[in-house]
Amino acid sequence: MRGLPAALPSLPLELTTLYNSLLFTMGASDSAAIKGEAEGIHQGLLRVLEACGACGQDLSTEELWQKVLQEVTAEELQAPLHRLGALQAAWWLADSRLGSAARLFRLLSNAEDLKDRGRAFCSDGENELLCLLKAWRVPTEATSLPLVQSAKDLKEILCTATAFLQGLQELEAGNFPTALSLLREAAGGFCSKRVLAQIYTCLGCCAQRMALEKNPPAAASSSPYFLIRTELLVHTPILASLLRHRQPSEVKYLLAQRCLQDGRVADAAEHYLDFLALLQEGLQQQVPLDSGSALPRIPEVFLEAASALEQAGRHQDAITMCEEVISRTTDLIPRMLRLEERLGQPECPSPGAGLAGGLLSQKKESLCCLAWRAAGYLHEGWACAKLGESKEAITQFSRCLGDLLRVQLYGSGVEPAESLLPEVEVLQKIRLLALIGRGAQFLEVGRHKEALLDFQHGLQISPGDPAAASYLVQALWELNRKQEAAARWQTFSQRTPGEDGQQEGQGRPFPLYLVSCLKQATFPHRESLARNVQGYLGTASQDPSS
């Protein structure tokens, strides 16, 4: 109702009309047309705030939802807002923004109520968004306001699409048991025969990869016609990738990758070296580089090879591999790179959108090159540490951290992990690992104050990180600040697993080439440090004067 001031009594009708009109818009569009943000929803939320005497003109859609759901308590608006929220989740699912959808459903569900009801729906390790969707209570529909598709039916579509999307991601990541479970759930949901065929194709691929001979899941439900359908929210280019004919070079790389993922590092190293020999011998025509190829970018292959060599104890070979990456990316990185840290998508396309998109793409490419170069120094640091060359290790970690200073990020600084650009999130993890690595080497050579500073900076990047927190306690202990160390240890030990976002498996997976660094960054002396702290606390309790 443009041109009219927003009024609370008319908002339920206005929001329901908006819901119905957007359903028709989405139902008449192809899947590509519903990516990005829904301008209609954004404007609707602004009118809700206007009617309640608040404003949010400078907020993103996700921030608007948070403000509206936390500040607007009018009972008559709850059902329309919940319906509109479900539609917003559909929009985000179509754009593969599962994290944004999950945060929205946390807001839509009462936190305490969800804690109890969630246990009835969530099994251990189940996808969080799927759990939140199942626990979400569909609002009661007002009989006086007809809907072209009920929120209950939309919830079923969202559950099916989420299970399918997450199943595809797990399948692509090689987590086949999890993928199998999610795809079976999707097969039992609301979807057309075409989508059902795609689900069963994925199930077949998953079963083949697991070398299982099981019967297919039980028959799925029927597919009534809805404006919002599963196929609008789930895109399956992965199917072509799964079923395409592989070149021998791709098979060699996939074999190396699987060996590295399974911990067979000696075999992985040899397979990576065989694959890289194809490149060095000028046989690039045997290495498909099209969009459907299973191969990552070539610098990432070198870094994965370095990771395999490092874990196999071939530290000097790993350093040589990293030097190749560093030398080839040096001229591709600008002296300074300034960009916004979060995912930014303009809600209203402008005439200069194409130029801005090209600039963002160029900056993201520079970020990738910077990440590869920094990761090269990071691997060299850990390799030197394994060789007992602490001074050289400190130098390489410092070079890594120096490279990362080229990036200047601007934004709120409190964005959720999934709202960050993936490249920015990788750079943050590399910075954390480099600080932990350099701090550990400072401890090795007795430079305890410098070590303490590195671990403090690490905890600023990732509050609650177990490795950084444990190393910090050790640094305090070595500095004879035992009371402070004990207090820190008690605080850290009382945290539940997964607190501060450290639960394994949450968020986006990090590149395979960083996995070995993540392992090496774990604190190795936890039991002995725990004994020292417990002994100190026991003595202190018996002698209050200490």
Short mmCIF file of C-alpha atoms in Angstrom, two decimals, residues 7-463:
data_model
loop_
_atom_site.label_atom_id
_atom_site.label_comp_id
_atom_site.label_asym_id
_atom_site.label_seq_id
_atom_site.Cartn_x
_atom_site.Cartn_y
_atom_site.Cartn_z
CA ALA A 7 -1.02 1.60 10.37
CA LEU A 8 -1.05 -1.27 12.84
CA PRO A 9 -4.71 -2.33 12.29
CA SER A 10 -4.21 -2.77 8.54
CA LEU A 11 -0.81 -4.48 8.71
CA PRO A 12 -2.10 -8.10 8.97
CA LEU A 13 -4.04 -7.65 5.73
CA GLU A 14 -1.14 -5.81 4.09
CA LEU A 15 1.40 -8.50 5.03
CA THR A 16 -0.93 -11.29 3.91
CA THR A 17 -1.46 -9.54 0.57
CA LEU A 18 2.32 -9.20 0.22
CA TYR A 19 2.75 -12.91 1.06
CA ASN A 20 0.22 -13.96 -1.60
CA SER A 21 1.65 -11.66 -4.28
CA LEU A 22 5.21 -12.89 -3.67
CA LEU A 23 3.99 -16.48 -3.88
CA PHE A 24 2.63 -15.75 -7.35
CA THR A 25 5.86 -13.98 -8.30
CA MET A 26 8.03 -16.88 -7.19
CA GLY A 27 5.73 -19.51 -8.62
CA ALA A 28 5.75 -17.87 -12.04
CA SER A 29 9.54 -17.41 -12.08
CA ASP A 30 12.37 -19.80 -12.75
CA SER A 31 14.82 -20.58 -9.96
CA ALA A 32 17.38 -18.03 -11.19
CA ALA A 33 14.88 -15.19 -10.77
CA ILE A 34 14.47 -15.67 -7.02
CA LYS A 35 18.11 -15.44 -5.99
CA GLY A 36 19.38 -12.54 -3.92
CA GLU A 37 17.04 -10.47 -1.77
CA ALA A 38 13.27 -9.99 -1.94
CA GLU A 39 12.72 -6.24 -2.17
CA GLY A 40 9.02 -6.66 -1.35
CA ILE A 41 9.81 -8.38 1.95
CA HIS A 42 12.37 -5.71 2.80
CA GLN A 43 9.83 -2.93 2.23
CA GLY A 44 7.17 -4.84 4.18
CA LEU A 45 9.45 -5.08 7.21
CA LEU A 46 10.17 -1.36 7.01
CA ARG A 47 6.42 -0.64 7.08
CA VAL A 48 6.03 -2.85 10.16
CA LEU A 49 8.71 -0.83 11.94
CA GLU A 50 7.12 2.42 10.74
CA ALA A 51 3.76 1.40 12.19
CA CYS A 52 5.45 0.66 15.52
CA GLY A 53 7.29 3.98 15.59
CA ALA A 54 10.73 2.61 14.71
CA CYS A 55 12.95 2.80 11.65
CA GLY A 56 15.52 0.60 9.91
CA GLN A 57 16.37 2.27 6.60
CA ASP A 58 20.10 1.52 6.87
CA LEU A 59 19.70 -2.13 7.88
CA SER A 60 20.16 -5.17 5.66
CA THR A 61 17.24 -7.58 5.26
CA GLU A 62 18.74 -9.99 7.78
CA GLU A 63 19.26 -7.18 10.30
CA LEU A 64 15.71 -5.96 9.66
CA TRP A 65 14.31 -9.38 10.51
CA GLN A 66 16.24 -9.41 13.77
CA LYS A 67 14.96 -5.95 14.75
CA VAL A 68 11.35 -6.70 13.79
CA LEU A 69 11.12 -10.07 15.54
CA GLN A 70 12.80 -8.79 18.70
CA GLU A 71 10.91 -5.49 19.01
CA VAL A 72 7.46 -6.08 17.46
CA THR A 73 5.28 -7.93 19.96
CA ALA A 74 1.76 -7.21 18.67
CA GLU A 75 -0.11 -10.53 18.76
CA GLU A 76 -2.05 -9.86 15.53
CA LEU A 77 1.24 -9.52 13.60
CA GLN A 78 2.84 -12.77 14.72
CA ALA A 79 1.13 -15.09 12.22
CA PRO A 80 1.66 -12.78 9.18
CA LEU A 81 5.29 -12.26 10.14
CA HIS A 82 5.88 -15.99 10.55
CA ARG A 83 4.40 -16.66 7.11
CA LEU A 84 6.52 -13.92 5.58
CA GLY A 85 9.55 -15.33 7.41
CA ALA A 86 8.98 -18.76 5.86
CA LEU A 87 8.81 -17.10 2.44
CA GLN A 88 12.04 -15.23 3.19
CA ALA A 89 13.68 -18.55 4.09
CA ALA A 90 12.57 -19.95 0.74
CA TRP A 91 14.19 -16.99 -0.99
CA TRP A 92 17.45 -17.58 0.87
CA LEU A 93 17.41 -21.33 0.25
CA ALA A 94 17.13 -20.64 -3.48
CA ASP A 95 20.33 -18.61 -3.10
CA SER A 96 22.02 -21.37 -1.02
CA ARG A 97 22.11 -19.09 2.05
CA LEU A 98 21.35 -21.84 4.57
CA GLY A 99 23.05 -19.97 7.40
CA SER A 100 20.83 -16.91 6.94
CA ALA A 101 17.74 -19.13 6.91
CA ALA A 102 18.86 -20.90 10.09
CA ARG A 103 19.40 -17.62 11.92
CA LEU A 104 15.94 -16.46 10.87
CA PHE A 105 14.24 -19.58 12.24
CA ARG A 106 16.11 -19.19 15.51
CA LEU A 107 14.43 -15.80 15.80
CA LEU A 108 11.04 -17.15 14.72
CA SER A 109 11.16 -19.83 17.43
CA ASN A 110 11.11 -19.01 21.10
CA ALA A 111 14.63 -19.88 22.32
CA GLU A 112 13.61 -21.66 25.53
CA ASP A 113 10.67 -23.40 23.91
CA LEU A 114 12.87 -24.49 21.02
CA LYS A 115 15.41 -25.96 23.41
CA ASP A 116 12.83 -28.47 24.68
CA ARG A 117 10.99 -29.12 21.44
CA GLY A 118 14.23 -29.35 19.45
CA ARG A 119 15.23 -32.51 21.29
CA ALA A 120 12.17 -34.27 19.91
CA PHE A 121 13.16 -33.45 16.33
CA CYS A 122 16.98 -33.28 16.36
CA SER A 123 19.17 -36.34 16.56
CA ASP A 124 22.89 -35.98 17.26
CA GLY A 125 24.70 -34.39 14.35
CA GLU A 126 21.54 -33.52 12.42
CA ASN A 127 21.60 -30.42 10.27
CA GLU A 128 20.70 -27.41 12.40
CA LEU A 129 18.43 -25.72 9.86
CA LEU A 130 16.44 -28.93 9.32
CA CYS A 131 16.09 -29.28 13.08
CA LEU A 132 14.87 -25.68 13.43
CA LEU A 133 12.37 -26.13 10.61
CA LYS A 134 10.88 -29.25 12.18
CA ALA A 135 10.58 -27.54 15.55
CA TRP A 136 9.01 -24.37 14.10
CA ARG A 137 5.32 -24.09 14.98
CA VAL A 138 3.27 -23.02 11.99
CA PRO A 139 1.04 -20.07 12.95
CA THR A 140 -2.71 -20.55 13.04
CA GLU A 141 -4.24 -19.35 9.77
CA ALA A 142 -6.93 -16.66 10.02
CA THR A 143 -10.04 -17.84 8.17
CA SER A 144 -10.87 -14.28 7.04
CA LEU A 145 -7.57 -13.93 5.13
CA PRO A 146 -7.29 -16.51 2.32
CA LEU A 147 -3.84 -17.81 1.39
CA VAL A 148 -2.81 -19.17 -2.00
CA GLN A 149 -0.39 -21.59 -0.26
CA SER A 150 -0.59 -22.34 3.43
CA ALA A 151 2.37 -21.89 5.74
CA LYS A 152 2.06 -25.57 6.68
CA ASP A 153 2.59 -26.65 3.07
CA LEU A 154 5.42 -24.16 2.69
CA LYS A 155 7.08 -25.63 5.79
CA GLU A 156 7.03 -29.10 4.17
CA ILE A 157 8.60 -27.68 1.00
CA LEU A 158 11.31 -25.96 3.06
CA CYS A 159 12.08 -29.18 4.95
CA THR A 160 12.39 -31.14 1.69
CA ALA A 161 14.55 -28.49 0.02
CA THR A 162 16.81 -28.18 3.07
CA ALA A 163 17.33 -31.94 3.31
CA PHE A 164 18.08 -32.11 -0.43
CA LEU A 165 20.46 -29.12 -0.40
CA GLN A 166 22.34 -30.36 2.64
CA GLY A 167 22.44 -33.87 1.21
CA LEU A 168 24.00 -32.54 -2.00
CA GLN A 169 26.60 -30.61 -0.02
CA GLU A 170 27.51 -33.65 2.08
CA LEU A 171 27.65 -35.82 -1.05
CA GLU A 172 30.00 -33.38 -2.73
CA ALA A 173 32.13 -33.22 0.43
CA GLY A 174 32.38 -37.03 0.53
CA ASN A 175 30.41 -37.45 3.78
CA PHE A 176 28.37 -40.30 2.34
CA PRO A 177 26.54 -41.69 5.44
CA THR A 178 25.30 -38.19 6.32
CA ALA A 179 24.38 -37.52 2.69
CA LEU A 180 22.46 -40.81 2.53
CA SER A 181 20.41 -39.94 5.61
CA LEU A 182 19.56 -36.44 4.37
CA LEU A 183 18.68 -37.58 0.85
CA ARG A 184 16.39 -40.30 2.22
CA GLU A 185 14.60 -37.65 4.25
CA ALA A 186 14.26 -35.48 1.14
CA ALA A 187 12.84 -38.44 -0.80
CA GLY A 188 9.98 -38.65 1.68
CA GLY A 189 9.02 -35.01 1.35
CA PHE A 190 6.95 -32.81 -0.98
CA CYS A 191 8.52 -32.82 -4.42
CA SER A 192 7.72 -33.49 -8.06
CA LYS A 193 8.62 -36.67 -9.92
CA ARG A 194 11.48 -34.85 -11.63
CA VAL A 195 13.02 -33.80 -8.30
CA LEU A 196 12.37 -37.25 -6.87
CA ALA A 197 14.30 -38.75 -9.80
CA GLN A 198 17.20 -36.41 -9.02
CA ILE A 199 17.12 -37.43 -5.35
CA TYR A 200 17.21 -41.12 -6.25
CA THR A 201 20.05 -40.46 -8.68
CA CYS A 202 22.00 -38.89 -5.82
CA LEU A 203 21.08 -41.79 -3.55
CA GLY A 204 22.39 -44.19 -6.19
CA CYS A 205 25.65 -42.27 -6.49
CA CYS A 206 25.96 -42.22 -2.72
CA ALA A 207 25.34 -45.95 -2.41
CA GLN A 208 27.82 -46.65 -5.19
CA ARG A 209 30.47 -44.58 -3.45
CA MET A 210 29.87 -46.41 -0.19
CA ALA A 211 30.01 -49.76 -2.02
CA LEU A 212 26.70 -50.77 -0.47
CA GLU A 213 23.96 -52.93 -1.90
CA LYS A 214 20.85 -51.73 -0.16
CA ASN A 215 17.27 -51.44 -1.27
CA PRO A 216 16.12 -47.92 -2.18
CA PRO A 217 14.25 -45.92 0.48
CA ALA A 218 10.53 -46.27 0.92
CA ALA A 219 8.31 -44.67 -1.70
CA ALA A 220 7.97 -40.92 -1.39
CA SER A 221 4.81 -38.95 -0.90
CA SER A 222 2.70 -37.61 -3.74
CA SER A 223 3.41 -34.22 -5.31
CA PRO A 224 0.46 -31.82 -5.15
CA TYR A 225 0.83 -28.61 -7.14
CA PHE A 226 2.11 -25.62 -5.23
CA LEU A 227 3.36 -22.24 -6.37
CA ILE A 228 6.49 -22.68 -4.25
CA ARG A 229 7.99 -26.05 -5.22
CA THR A 230 11.15 -27.90 -4.22
CA GLU A 231 12.67 -27.54 -7.69
CA LEU A 232 12.54 -23.74 -7.35
CA LEU A 233 14.76 -23.89 -4.27
CA VAL A 234 17.22 -26.67 -5.15
CA HIS A 235 19.61 -26.55 -8.10
CA THR A 236 21.44 -29.75 -9.04
CA PRO A 237 24.45 -29.00 -11.25
CA ILE A 238 26.34 -31.45 -9.06
CA LEU A 239 24.48 -34.31 -10.80
CA ALA A 240 26.25 -33.62 -14.07
CA SER A 241 29.55 -33.54 -12.20
CA LEU A 242 28.83 -36.83 -10.45
CA LEU A 243 27.85 -38.68 -13.61
CA ARG A 244 30.34 -37.23 -16.12
CA HIS A 245 33.15 -39.29 -17.58
CA ARG A 246 36.41 -38.68 -15.71
CA GLN A 247 39.74 -38.11 -17.41
CA PRO A 248 42.66 -40.24 -16.11
CA SER A 249 44.22 -37.09 -14.62
CA GLU A 250 41.01 -36.35 -12.68
CA VAL A 251 40.97 -39.92 -11.38
CA LYS A 252 44.58 -39.50 -10.24
CA TYR A 253 43.71 -36.27 -8.41
CA LEU A 254 40.55 -37.72 -6.82
CA LEU A 255 42.57 -40.71 -5.65
CA ALA A 256 45.16 -38.41 -4.08
CA GLN A 257 42.42 -36.33 -2.45
CA ARG A 258 40.65 -39.37 -1.02
CA CYS A 259 43.92 -40.78 0.38
CA LEU A 260 44.65 -37.43 2.05
CA GLN A 261 41.14 -37.24 3.52
CA ASP A 262 41.46 -40.80 4.84
CA GLY A 263 44.86 -40.18 6.42
CA ARG A 264 46.84 -42.36 4.00
CA VAL A 265 49.36 -39.58 3.61
CA ALA A 266 52.22 -41.53 2.03
CA ASP A 267 49.96 -42.76 -0.78
CA ALA A 268 48.43 -39.31 -1.11
CA ALA A 269 51.84 -37.69 -1.53
CA GLU A 270 52.80 -40.06 -4.35
CA HIS A 271 49.49 -39.57 -6.17
CA TYR A 272 49.78 -35.79 -5.91
CA LEU A 273 53.33 -35.89 -7.27
CA ASP A 274 52.18 -38.09 -10.17
CA PHE A 275 49.41 -35.64 -10.99
CA LEU A 276 51.69 -32.61 -10.83
CA ALA A 277 54.13 -34.40 -13.11
CA LEU A 278 51.42 -34.27 -15.81
CA LEU A 279 51.48 -30.48 -15.57
CA GLN A 280 55.26 -30.19 -15.59
CA GLU A 281 55.58 -32.51 -18.58
CA GLY A 282 53.37 -30.23 -20.67
CA LEU A 283 50.39 -32.58 -20.73
CA GLN A 284 47.86 -29.89 -19.81
CA GLN A 285 45.48 -31.26 -22.42
CA GLN A 286 45.04 -34.29 -20.15
CA VAL A 287 44.00 -32.02 -17.29
CA PRO A 288 40.45 -30.72 -17.88
CA LEU A 289 39.97 -27.25 -16.42
CA ASP A 290 36.31 -26.71 -17.38
CA SER A 291 33.65 -25.83 -14.81
CA GLY A 292 32.52 -29.46 -14.52
CA SER A 293 35.97 -30.71 -13.61
CA ALA A 294 36.65 -32.19 -10.18
CA LEU A 295 39.94 -30.31 -10.00
CA PRO A 296 40.37 -27.28 -7.75
CA ARG A 297 42.58 -24.34 -8.70
CA ILE A 298 46.16 -25.44 -9.38
CA PRO A 299 47.72 -23.55 -6.41
CA GLU A 300 45.36 -25.46 -4.14
CA VAL A 301 46.61 -28.75 -5.61
CA PHE A 302 50.18 -27.71 -4.80
CA LEU A 303 49.16 -26.82 -1.25
CA GLU A 304 47.30 -30.11 -0.80
CA ALA A 305 50.42 -31.90 -2.04
CA ALA A 306 52.50 -29.93 0.48
CA SER A 307 50.07 -30.95 3.22
CA ALA A 308 50.40 -34.63 2.25
CA LEU A 309 54.21 -34.42 2.09
CA GLU A 310 54.36 -32.64 5.43
CA GLN A 311 52.19 -35.26 7.15
CA ALA A 312 54.29 -38.00 5.56
CA GLY A 313 57.40 -36.54 7.20
CA ARG A 314 58.85 -35.15 3.96
CA HIS A 315 59.16 -31.63 5.32
CA GLN A 316 61.80 -30.34 2.92
CA ASP A 317 59.75 -31.51 -0.07
CA ALA A 318 56.72 -29.75 1.41
CA ILE A 319 58.73 -26.52 1.69
CA THR A 320 59.79 -26.83 -1.96
CA MET A 321 56.13 -27.25 -2.99
CA CYS A 322 55.12 -24.15 -1.02
CA GLU A 323 57.91 -22.08 -2.56
CA GLU A 324 56.40 -22.84 -5.97
CA VAL A 325 53.04 -21.43 -4.86
CA ILE A 326 54.61 -18.36 -3.23
CA SER A 327 56.75 -17.48 -6.24
CA ARG A 328 53.88 -17.84 -8.73
CA THR A 329 51.38 -15.72 -6.75
CA THR A 330 53.69 -12.88 -5.68
CA ASP A 331 53.00 -10.68 -8.72
CA LEU A 332 49.23 -11.31 -8.58
CA ILE A 333 48.60 -9.66 -5.21
CA PRO A 334 48.14 -5.88 -4.86
CA ARG A 335 50.05 -4.02 -2.16
CA MET A 336 46.76 -3.18 -0.42
CA LEU A 337 43.31 -4.70 -0.78
CA ARG A 338 40.26 -3.02 0.76
CA LEU A 339 36.82 -4.64 0.73
CA GLU A 340 33.72 -5.33 2.81
CA GLU A 341 34.06 -8.40 5.01
CA ARG A 342 30.52 -9.72 4.65
CA LEU A 343 28.50 -11.03 1.76
CA GLY A 344 27.18 -7.94 0.04
CA GLN A 345 24.38 -8.09 -2.52
CA PRO A 346 22.66 -4.87 -3.59
CA GLU A 347 18.93 -5.21 -3.11
CA CYS A 348 18.12 -2.81 -5.97
CA PRO A 349 20.20 -3.32 -9.14
CA SER A 350 21.76 -0.08 -10.33
CA PRO A 351 23.18 0.92 -13.73
CA GLY A 352 26.70 0.41 -12.35
CA ALA A 353 25.95 -3.03 -10.88
CA GLY A 354 27.81 -4.87 -13.63
CA LEU A 355 30.96 -2.80 -13.14
CA ALA A 356 30.72 -3.21 -9.34
CA GLY A 357 30.27 -6.96 -9.74
CA GLY A 358 33.36 -7.16 -11.93
CA LEU A 359 35.38 -5.22 -9.36
CA LEU A 360 34.20 -7.52 -6.57
CA SER A 361 35.15 -10.56 -8.68
CA GLN A 362 38.62 -9.11 -9.25
CA LYS A 363 39.05 -8.46 -5.53
CA LYS A 364 37.91 -11.98 -4.66
CA GLU A 365 40.50 -13.37 -7.10
CA SER A 366 43.17 -11.26 -5.38
CA LEU A 367 41.95 -12.62 -2.04
CA CYS A 368 42.33 -16.18 -3.33
CA CYS A 369 45.91 -15.49 -4.45
CA LEU A 370 46.67 -13.90 -1.08
CA ALA A 371 45.19 -16.90 0.75
CA TRP A 372 47.33 -19.32 -1.27
CA ARG A 373 50.51 -17.34 -0.68
CA ALA A 374 49.81 -16.94 3.04
CA ALA A 375 48.98 -20.65 3.30
CA GLY A 376 52.32 -21.41 1.64
CA TYR A 377 54.16 -19.47 4.36
CA LEU A 378 51.95 -21.13 6.98
CA HIS A 379 52.89 -24.63 5.79
CA GLU A 380 56.56 -23.64 5.64
CA GLY A 381 56.34 -22.44 9.24
CA TRP A 382 54.93 -25.74 10.47
CA ALA A 383 57.43 -27.73 8.39
CA CYS A 384 60.36 -25.77 9.85
CA ALA A 385 58.93 -26.32 13.32
CA LYS A 386 58.88 -30.07 12.69
CA LEU A 387 62.50 -29.87 11.55
CA GLY A 388 63.40 -28.19 14.85
CA GLU A 389 64.24 -24.88 13.17
CA SER A 390 62.30 -22.60 15.50
CA LYS A 391 63.93 -19.36 14.31
CA GLU A 392 63.12 -20.07 10.65
CA ALA A 393 59.61 -21.20 11.62
CA ILE A 394 59.01 -17.87 13.38
CA THR A 395 60.21 -16.06 10.25
CA GLN A 396 57.79 -17.94 7.99
CA PHE A 397 54.83 -17.46 10.34
CA SER A 398 55.69 -13.74 10.51
CA ARG A 399 55.76 -13.53 6.70
CA CYS A 400 52.34 -15.15 6.62
CA LEU A 401 50.96 -12.61 9.10
CA GLY A 402 52.66 -9.75 7.23
CA ASP A 403 50.99 -10.78 3.98
CA LEU A 404 47.59 -10.79 5.67
CA LEU A 405 48.06 -7.16 6.68
CA ARG A 406 47.60 -6.26 3.01
CA VAL A 407 43.86 -6.79 3.46
CA GLN A 408 41.81 -3.97 4.97
CA LEU A 409 38.31 -5.10 5.88
CA TYR A 410 35.46 -2.75 6.65
CA GLY A 411 32.10 -3.70 8.14
CA SER A 412 30.49 -4.11 11.52
CA GLY A 413 33.13 -6.57 12.71
CA VAL A 414 30.47 -8.75 14.39
CA GLU A 415 29.13 -10.59 11.39
CA PRO A 416 28.13 -14.28 11.84
CA ALA A 417 30.64 -16.64 10.22
CA GLU A 418 28.33 -17.61 7.37
CA SER A 419 27.78 -13.95 6.45
CA LEU A 420 31.47 -13.46 5.77
CA LEU A 421 32.92 -13.84 2.32
CA PRO A 422 34.31 -17.41 2.16
CA GLU A 423 37.72 -16.01 1.19
CA VAL A 424 37.71 -13.70 4.23
CA GLU A 425 36.81 -16.59 6.52
CA VAL A 426 39.76 -18.62 5.16
CA LEU A 427 42.12 -15.67 5.70
CA GLN A 428 40.92 -15.33 9.30
CA LYS A 429 41.59 -19.03 9.92
CA ILE A 430 45.08 -18.74 8.37
CA ARG A 431 45.81 -15.73 10.61
CA LEU A 432 44.69 -17.69 13.70
CA LEU A 433 46.82 -20.72 12.77
CA ALA A 434 49.86 -18.53 12.08
CA LEU A 435 49.50 -16.78 15.45
CA ILE A 436 49.21 -20.12 17.26
CA GLY A 437 52.18 -21.52 15.32
CA ARG A 438 54.40 -18.50 15.95
CA GLY A 439 53.35 -18.33 19.60
CA ALA A 440 54.19 -22.02 20.08
CA GLN A 441 57.66 -21.42 18.63
CA PHE A 442 58.14 -18.37 20.84
CA LEU A 443 57.46 -20.68 23.79
CA GLU A 444 60.03 -23.15 22.45
CA VAL A 445 62.78 -20.50 22.47
CA GLY A 446 61.73 -18.95 25.79
CA ARG A 447 60.20 -15.73 24.42
CA HIS A 448 57.14 -16.09 26.64
CA LYS A 449 55.85 -12.50 26.55
CA GLU A 450 55.78 -12.50 22.76
CA ALA A 451 54.05 -15.87 22.81
CA LEU A 452 51.41 -14.50 25.18
CA LEU A 453 50.67 -11.59 22.81
CA ASP A 454 50.21 -13.95 19.86
CA PHE A 455 47.77 -16.15 21.77
CA GLN A 456 45.83 -13.10 22.98
CA HIS A 457 45.54 -11.87 19.39
CA GLY A 458 44.43 -15.36 18.33
CA LEU A 459 41.60 -15.29 20.85
CA GLN A 460 40.53 -11.89 19.55
CA ILE A 461 40.12 -13.46 16.11
CA SER A 462 38.41 -16.61 17.39
CA PRO A 463 37.12 -16.20 20.98
#
